[in-house]
């Protein structure tokens, strides 16, 4: 595994974990109502869902690579278009995404359920990992899969450590709520950048295959 591939997988897990979405909003609400420990419990439970969805996404990506470059490029095309759609929606958003999440009586169990039932978790994981790994697709093999899963877990855990560190700070939560729309739009720009990266790597191969 090359250093660039290692960093790409770590970055994928980190970005997937820290990007504002339903889980981030929920942990800010729980942390505000019950404190940093409850927020940490929620994220520990949520991490189980992240591991499952990220592992499933990596299996799909490696499988597509093993089946041939055309299959991987089709996956890259679909992932790029999906990320572009998500990014465009975020950039064009006119109001914040959701109301404040209420406190959870059992943060850990709530985090597990929340992480496993998020309908956007799998497609976002596939799109994010494909966008960042597409330039290194030729390096991906089944033998690397345990390492890829472990590295994505480390990246996601690092993102959650940062979230736990800031979730108990009242001024940080207030700043996030005050500028949530701006943060959402900036994340949209980031998603569009990932989408362009995925499309740039997928389209030439597809055009060549059709020619």
JSON list of N, CA and C in Angstrom, two decimals, residues 90-140:
[
{"chain": "A", "resi": 90, "resn": "UNK", "atom": "N", "xyz": [-26.73, 21.41, -1.78]},
{"chain": "A", "resi": 90, "resn": "UNK", "atom": "CA", "xyz": [-26.20, 22.10, -0.61]},
{"chain": "A", "resi": 90, "resn": "UNK", "atom": "C", "xyz": [-25.84, 23.55, -0.95]},
{"chain": "A", "resi": 91, "resn": "UNK", "atom": "N", "xyz": [-25.21, 23.74, -2.10]},
{"chain": "A", "resi": 91, "resn": "UNK", "atom": "CA", "xyz": [-24.81, 25.10, -2.50]},
{"chain": "A", "resi": 91, "resn": "UNK", "atom": "C", "xyz": [-26.03, 25.99, -2.70]},
{"chain": "A", "resi": 92, "resn": "UNK", "atom": "N", "xyz": [-27.11, 25.42, -3.22]},
{"chain": "A", "resi": 92, "resn": "UNK", "atom": "CA", "xyz": [-28.32, 26.20, -3.52]},
{"chain": "A", "resi": 92, "resn": "UNK", "atom": "C", "xyz": [-29.31, 26.24, -2.35]},
{"chain": "A", "resi": 93, "resn": "UNK", "atom": "N", "xyz": [-28.94, 25.63, -1.22]},
{"chain": "A", "resi": 93, "resn": "UNK", "atom": "CA", "xyz": [-29.85, 25.60, -0.07]},
{"chain": "A", "resi": 93, "resn": "UNK", "atom": "C", "xyz": [-30.17, 27.01, 0.40]},
{"chain": "A", "resi": 94, "resn": "UNK", "atom": "N", "xyz": [-31.41, 27.24, 0.78]},
{"chain": "A", "resi": 94, "resn": "UNK", "atom": "CA", "xyz": [-31.86, 28.56, 1.22]},
{"chain": "A", "resi": 94, "resn": "UNK", "atom": "C", "xyz": [-32.12, 28.63, 2.72]},
{"chain": "A", "resi": 95, "resn": "UNK", "atom": "N", "xyz": [-32.16, 27.46, 3.37]},
{"chain": "A", "resi": 95, "resn": "UNK", "atom": "CA", "xyz": [-32.35, 27.46, 4.82]},
{"chain": "A", "resi": 95, "resn": "UNK", "atom": "C", "xyz": [-31.66, 26.25, 5.40]},
{"chain": "A", "resi": 96, "resn": "UNK", "atom": "N", "xyz": [-31.42, 26.26, 6.71]},
{"chain": "A", "resi": 96, "resn": "UNK", "atom": "CA", "xyz": [-30.72, 25.17, 7.37]},
{"chain": "A", "resi": 96, "resn": "UNK", "atom": "C", "xyz": [-31.51, 23.88, 7.24]},
{"chain": "A", "resi": 97, "resn": "UNK", "atom": "N", "xyz": [-30.81, 22.76, 7.36]},
{"chain": "A", "resi": 97, "resn": "UNK", "atom": "CA", "xyz": [-31.36, 21.47, 6.97]},
{"chain": "A", "resi": 97, "resn": "UNK", "atom": "C", "xyz": [-32.39, 20.89, 7.92]},
{"chain": "A", "resi": 98, "resn": "UNK", "atom": "N", "xyz": [-32.22, 21.08, 9.20]},
{"chain": "A", "resi": 98, "resn": "UNK", "atom": "CA", "xyz": [-33.11, 20.37, 10.13]},
{"chain": "A", "resi": 98, "resn": "UNK", "atom": "C", "xyz": [-33.24, 21.13, 11.44]},
{"chain": "A", "resi": 99, "resn": "UNK", "atom": "N", "xyz": [-34.32, 20.81, 12.14]},
{"chain": "A", "resi": 99, "resn": "UNK", "atom": "CA", "xyz": [-34.50, 21.37, 13.47]},
{"chain": "A", "resi": 99, "resn": "UNK", "atom": "C", "xyz": [-33.55, 20.69, 14.45]},
{"chain": "A", "resi": 100, "resn": "UNK", "atom": "N", "xyz": [-33.35, 21.37, 15.59]},
{"chain": "A", "resi": 100, "resn": "UNK", "atom": "CA", "xyz": [-32.42, 20.82, 16.57]},
{"chain": "A", "resi": 100, "resn": "UNK", "atom": "C", "xyz": [-32.88, 19.45, 17.05]},
{"chain": "A", "resi": 101, "resn": "UNK", "atom": "N", "xyz": [-31.96, 18.50, 17.09]},
{"chain": "A", "resi": 101, "resn": "UNK", "atom": "CA", "xyz": [-32.27, 17.16, 17.56]},
{"chain": "A", "resi": 101, "resn": "UNK", "atom": "C", "xyz": [-32.46, 17.16, 19.08]},
{"chain": "A", "resi": 102, "resn": "UNK", "atom": "N", "xyz": [-33.40, 16.41, 19.56]},
{"chain": "A", "resi": 102, "resn": "UNK", "atom": "CA", "xyz": [-33.64, 16.32, 20.99]},
{"chain": "A", "resi": 102, "resn": "UNK", "atom": "C", "xyz": [-32.66, 15.37, 21.65]},
{"chain": "A", "resi": 103, "resn": "UNK", "atom": "N", "xyz": [-32.61, 15.38, 23.00]},
{"chain": "A", "resi": 103, "resn": "UNK", "atom": "CA", "xyz": [-31.70, 14.50, 23.72]},
{"chain": "A", "resi": 103, "resn": "UNK", "atom": "C", "xyz": [-32.13, 13.04, 23.63]},
{"chain": "A", "resi": 104, "resn": "UNK", "atom": "N", "xyz": [-31.19, 12.14, 23.73]},
{"chain": "A", "resi": 104, "resn": "UNK", "atom": "CA", "xyz": [-31.48, 10.71, 23.70]},
{"chain": "A", "resi": 104, "resn": "UNK", "atom": "C", "xyz": [-31.29, 10.14, 25.10]},
{"chain": "A", "resi": 105, "resn": "UNK", "atom": "N", "xyz": [-32.22, 9.30, 25.53]},
{"chain": "A", "resi": 105, "resn": "UNK", "atom": "CA", "xyz": [-32.11, 8.70, 26.86]},
{"chain": "A", "resi": 105, "resn": "UNK", "atom": "C", "xyz": [-30.96, 7.71, 26.91]},
{"chain": "A", "resi": 106, "resn": "UNK", "atom": "N", "xyz": [-30.74, 6.99, 25.84]},
{"chain": "A", "resi": 106, "resn": "UNK", "atom": "CA", "xyz": [-29.63, 6.04, 25.76]},
{"chain": "A", "resi": 106, "resn": "UNK", "atom": "C", "xyz": [-28.79, 6.40, 24.53]},
{"chain": "A", "resi": 107, "resn": "UNK", "atom": "N", "xyz": [-27.84, 7.31, 24.68]},
{"chain": "A", "resi": 107, "resn": "UNK", "atom": "CA", "xyz": [-27.10, 7.83, 23.52]},
{"chain": "A", "resi": 107, "resn": "UNK", "atom": "C", "xyz": [-26.40, 6.75, 22.71]},
{"chain": "A", "resi": 108, "resn": "UNK", "atom": "N", "xyz": [-25.81, 5.75, 23.37]},
{"chain": "A", "resi": 108, "resn": "UNK", "atom": "CA", "xyz": [-25.07, 4.72, 22.64]},
{"chain": "A", "resi": 108, "resn": "UNK", "atom": "C", "xyz": [-26.01, 3.91, 21.75]},
{"chain": "A", "resi": 109, "resn": "UNK", "atom": "N", "xyz": [-27.11, 3.44, 22.33]},
{"chain": "A", "resi": 109, "resn": "UNK", "atom": "CA", "xyz": [-28.09, 2.65, 21.55]},
{"chain": "A", "resi": 109, "resn": "UNK", "atom": "C", "xyz": [-28.71, 3.51, 20.45]},
{"chain": "A", "resi": 110, "resn": "UNK", "atom": "N", "xyz": [-28.99, 4.77, 20.78]},
{"chain": "A", "resi": 110, "resn": "UNK", "atom": "CA", "xyz": [-29.55, 5.68, 19.78]},
{"chain": "A", "resi": 110, "resn": "UNK", "atom": "C", "xyz": [-28.56, 5.87, 18.62]},
{"chain": "A", "resi": 111, "resn": "UNK", "atom": "N", "xyz": [-27.27, 5.96, 18.95]},
{"chain": "A", "resi": 111, "resn": "UNK", "atom": "CA", "xyz": [-26.26, 6.12, 17.91]},
{"chain": "A", "resi": 111, "resn": "UNK", "atom": "C", "xyz": [-26.17, 4.92, 17.00]},
{"chain": "A", "resi": 112, "resn": "UNK", "atom": "N", "xyz": [-26.26, 3.71, 17.56]},
{"chain": "A", "resi": 112, "resn": "UNK", "atom": "CA", "xyz": [-26.24, 2.50, 16.74]},
{"chain": "A", "resi": 112, "resn": "UNK", "atom": "C", "xyz": [-27.41, 2.49, 15.76]},
{"chain": "A", "resi": 113, "resn": "UNK", "atom": "N", "xyz": [-28.61, 2.74, 16.30]},
{"chain": "A", "resi": 113, "resn": "UNK", "atom": "CA", "xyz": [-29.81, 2.73, 15.45]},
{"chain": "A", "resi": 113, "resn": "UNK", "atom": "C", "xyz": [-29.73, 3.82, 14.38]},
{"chain": "A", "resi": 114, "resn": "UNK", "atom": "N", "xyz": [-29.28, 4.99, 14.79]},
{"chain": "A", "resi": 114, "resn": "UNK", "atom": "CA", "xyz": [-29.17, 6.12, 13.87]},
{"chain": "A", "resi": 114, "resn": "UNK", "atom": "C", "xyz": [-28.19, 5.81, 12.74]},
{"chain": "A", "resi": 115, "resn": "UNK", "atom": "N", "xyz": [-27.03, 5.25, 13.11]},
{"chain": "A", "resi": 115, "resn": "UNK", "atom": "CA", "xyz": [-26.00, 4.95, 12.10]},
{"chain": "A", "resi": 115, "resn": "UNK", "atom": "C", "xyz": [-26.40, 3.85, 11.14]},
{"chain": "A", "resi": 116, "resn": "UNK", "atom": "N", "xyz": [-27.16, 2.86, 11.62]},
{"chain": "A", "resi": 116, "resn": "UNK", "atom": "CA", "xyz": [-27.53, 1.72, 10.78]},
{"chain": "A", "resi": 116, "resn": "UNK", "atom": "C", "xyz": [-28.72, 2.01, 9.87]},
{"chain": "A", "resi": 117, "resn": "UNK", "atom": "N", "xyz": [-29.53, 3.02, 10.22]},
{"chain": "A", "resi": 117, "resn": "UNK", "atom": "CA", "xyz": [-30.76, 3.25, 9.47]},
{"chain": "A", "resi": 117, "resn": "UNK", "atom": "C", "xyz": [-30.73, 4.51, 8.61]},
{"chain": "A", "resi": 118, "resn": "UNK", "atom": "N", "xyz": [-29.58, 5.17, 8.52]},
{"chain": "A", "resi": 118, "resn": "UNK", "atom": "CA", "xyz": [-29.48, 6.36, 7.68]},
{"chain": "A", "resi": 118, "resn": "UNK", "atom": "C", "xyz": [-29.49, 5.94, 6.21]},
{"chain": "A", "resi": 119, "resn": "UNK", "atom": "N", "xyz": [-30.54, 6.29, 5.44]},
{"chain": "A", "resi": 119, "resn": "UNK", "atom": "CA", "xyz": [-30.64, 5.80, 4.06]},
{"chain": "A", "resi": 119, "resn": "UNK", "atom": "C", "xyz": [-29.58, 6.37, 3.13]},
{"chain": "A", "resi": 120, "resn": "UNK", "atom": "N", "xyz": [-28.95, 7.50, 3.50]},
{"chain": "A", "resi": 120, "resn": "UNK", "atom": "CA", "xyz": [-27.93, 8.10, 2.65]},
{"chain": "A", "resi": 120, "resn": "UNK", "atom": "C", "xyz": [-26.52, 7.59, 2.95]},
{"chain": "A", "resi": 121, "resn": "UNK", "atom": "N", "xyz": [-26.38, 6.79, 4.01]},
{"chain": "A", "resi": 121, "resn": "UNK", "atom": "CA", "xyz": [-25.03, 6.41, 4.45]},
{"chain": "A", "resi": 121, "resn": "UNK", "atom": "C", "xyz": [-24.27, 5.64, 3.37]},
{"chain": "A", "resi": 122, "resn": "UNK", "atom": "N", "xyz": [-24.90, 4.63, 2.78]},
{"chain": "A", "resi": 122, "resn": "UNK", "atom": "CA", "xyz": [-24.18, 3.80, 1.80]},
{"chain": "A", "resi": 122, "resn": "UNK", "atom": "C", "xyz": [-23.84, 4.57, 0.53]},
{"chain": "A", "resi": 123, "resn": "UNK", "atom": "N", "xyz": [-24.81, 5.25, -0.12]},
{"chain": "A", "resi": 123, "resn": "UNK", "atom": "CA", "xyz": [-24.44, 5.96, -1.35]},
{"chain": "A", "resi": 123, "resn": "UNK", "atom": "C", "xyz": [-23.42, 7.06, -1.12]},
{"chain": "A", "resi": 124, "resn": "UNK", "atom": "N", "xyz": [-23.50, 7.76, 0.01]},
{"chain": "A", "resi": 124, "resn": "UNK", "atom": "CA", "xyz": [-22.51, 8.80, 0.30]},
{"chain": "A", "resi": 124, "resn": "UNK", "atom": "C", "xyz": [-21.13, 8.17, 0.51]},
{"chain": "A", "resi": 125, "resn": "UNK", "atom": "N", "xyz": [-21.08, 7.03, 1.21]},
{"chain": "A", "resi": 125, "resn": "UNK", "atom": "CA", "xyz": [-19.80, 6.35, 1.43]},
{"chain": "A", "resi": 125, "resn": "UNK", "atom": "C", "xyz": [-19.20, 5.90, 0.10]},
{"chain": "A", "resi": 126, "resn": "UNK", "atom": "N", "xyz": [-20.01, 5.29, -0.76]},
{"chain": "A", "resi": 126, "resn": "UNK", "atom": "CA", "xyz": [-19.51, 4.86, -2.06]},
{"chain": "A", "resi": 126, "resn": "UNK", "atom": "C", "xyz": [-19.00, 6.05, -2.86]},
{"chain": "A", "resi": 127, "resn": "UNK", "atom": "N", "xyz": [-19.77, 7.11, -2.89]},
{"chain": "A", "resi": 127, "resn": "UNK", "atom": "CA", "xyz": [-19.40, 8.28, -3.68]},
{"chain": "A", "resi": 127, "resn": "UNK", "atom": "C", "xyz": [-18.12, 8.93, -3.16]},
{"chain": "A", "resi": 128, "resn": "UNK", "atom": "N", "xyz": [-18.01, 9.08, -1.84]},
{"chain": "A", "resi": 128, "resn": "UNK", "atom": "CA", "xyz": [-16.84, 9.73, -1.26]},
{"chain": "A", "resi": 128, "resn": "UNK", "atom": "C", "xyz": [-15.58, 8.90, -1.49]},
{"chain": "A", "resi": 129, "resn": "UNK", "atom": "N", "xyz": [-15.65, 7.60, -1.20]},
{"chain": "A", "resi": 129, "resn": "UNK", "atom": "CA", "xyz": [-14.48, 6.74, -1.37]},
{"chain": "A", "resi": 129, "resn": "UNK", "atom": "C", "xyz": [-14.10, 6.62, -2.84]},
{"chain": "A", "resi": 130, "resn": "UNK", "atom": "N", "xyz": [-15.09, 6.50, -3.72]},
{"chain": "A", "resi": 130, "resn": "UNK", "atom": "CA", "xyz": [-14.78, 6.39, -5.15]},
{"chain": "A", "resi": 130, "resn": "UNK", "atom": "C", "xyz": [-14.09, 7.65, -5.66]},
{"chain": "A", "resi": 131, "resn": "UNK", "atom": "N", "xyz": [-14.59, 8.80, -5.23]},
{"chain": "A", "resi": 131, "resn": "UNK", "atom": "CA", "xyz": [-14.00, 10.06, -5.69]},
{"chain": "A", "resi": 131, "resn": "UNK", "atom": "C", "xyz": [-12.54, 10.19, -5.28]},
{"chain": "A", "resi": 132, "resn": "UNK", "atom": "N", "xyz": [-12.22, 9.77, -4.05]},
{"chain": "A", "resi": 132, "resn": "UNK", "atom": "CA", "xyz": [-10.85, 9.95, -3.56]},
{"chain": "A", "resi": 132, "resn": "UNK", "atom": "C", "xyz": [-9.92, 8.80, -3.93]},
{"chain": "A", "resi": 133, "resn": "UNK", "atom": "N", "xyz": [-10.48, 7.65, -4.30]},
{"chain": "A", "resi": 133, "resn": "UNK", "atom": "CA", "xyz": [-9.64, 6.50, -4.64]},
{"chain": "A", "resi": 133, "resn": "UNK", "atom": "C", "xyz": [-9.54, 6.23, -6.13]},
{"chain": "A", "resi": 134, "resn": "UNK", "atom": "N", "xyz": [-10.31, 6.97, -6.94]},
{"chain": "A", "resi": 134, "resn": "UNK", "atom": "CA", "xyz": [-10.37, 6.66, -8.37]},
{"chain": "A", "resi": 134, "resn": "UNK", "atom": "C", "xyz": [-9.01, 6.79, -9.05]},
{"chain": "A", "resi": 135, "resn": "UNK", "atom": "N", "xyz": [-8.18, 7.74, -8.62]},
{"chain": "A", "resi": 135, "resn": "UNK", "atom": "CA", "xyz": [-6.88, 7.92, -9.26]},
{"chain": "A", "resi": 135, "resn": "UNK", "atom": "C", "xyz": [-5.90, 6.82, -8.88]},
{"chain": "A", "resi": 136, "resn": "UNK", "atom": "N", "xyz": [-6.26, 6.01, -7.90]},
{"chain": "A", "resi": 136, "resn": "UNK", "atom": "CA", "xyz": [-5.39, 4.91, -7.45]},
{"chain": "A", "resi": 136, "resn": "UNK", "atom": "C", "xyz": [-6.09, 3.56, -7.60]},
{"chain": "A", "resi": 137, "resn": "UNK", "atom": "N", "xyz": [-7.05, 3.50, -8.51]},
{"chain": "A", "resi": 137, "resn": "UNK", "atom": "CA", "xyz": [-7.88, 2.30, -8.66]},
{"chain": "A", "resi": 137, "resn": "UNK", "atom": "C", "xyz": [-7.05, 1.07, -9.00]},
{"chain": "A", "resi": 138, "resn": "UNK", "atom": "N", "xyz": [-5.98, 1.25, -9.76]},
{"chain": "A", "resi": 138, "resn": "UNK", "atom": "CA", "xyz": [-5.19, 0.09, -10.19]},
{"chain": "A", "resi": 138, "resn": "UNK", "atom": "C", "xyz": [-4.49, -0.60, -9.02]},
{"chain": "A", "resi": 139, "resn": "UNK", "atom": "N", "xyz": [-4.42, 0.06, -7.87]},
{"chain": "A", "resi": 139, "resn": "UNK", "atom": "CA", "xyz": [-3.74, -0.51, -6.70]},
{"chain": "A", "resi": 139, "resn": "UNK", "atom": "C", "xyz": [-4.66, -1.36, -5.84]},
{"chain": "A", "resi": 140, "resn": "UNK", "atom": "N", "xyz": [-5.96, -1.26, -6.05]},
{"chain": "A", "resi": 140, "resn": "UNK", "atom": "CA", "xyz": [-6.92, -1.90, -5.14]},
{"chain": "A", "resi": 140, "resn": "UNK", "atom": "C", "xyz": [-7.05, -3.39, -5.43]}
]
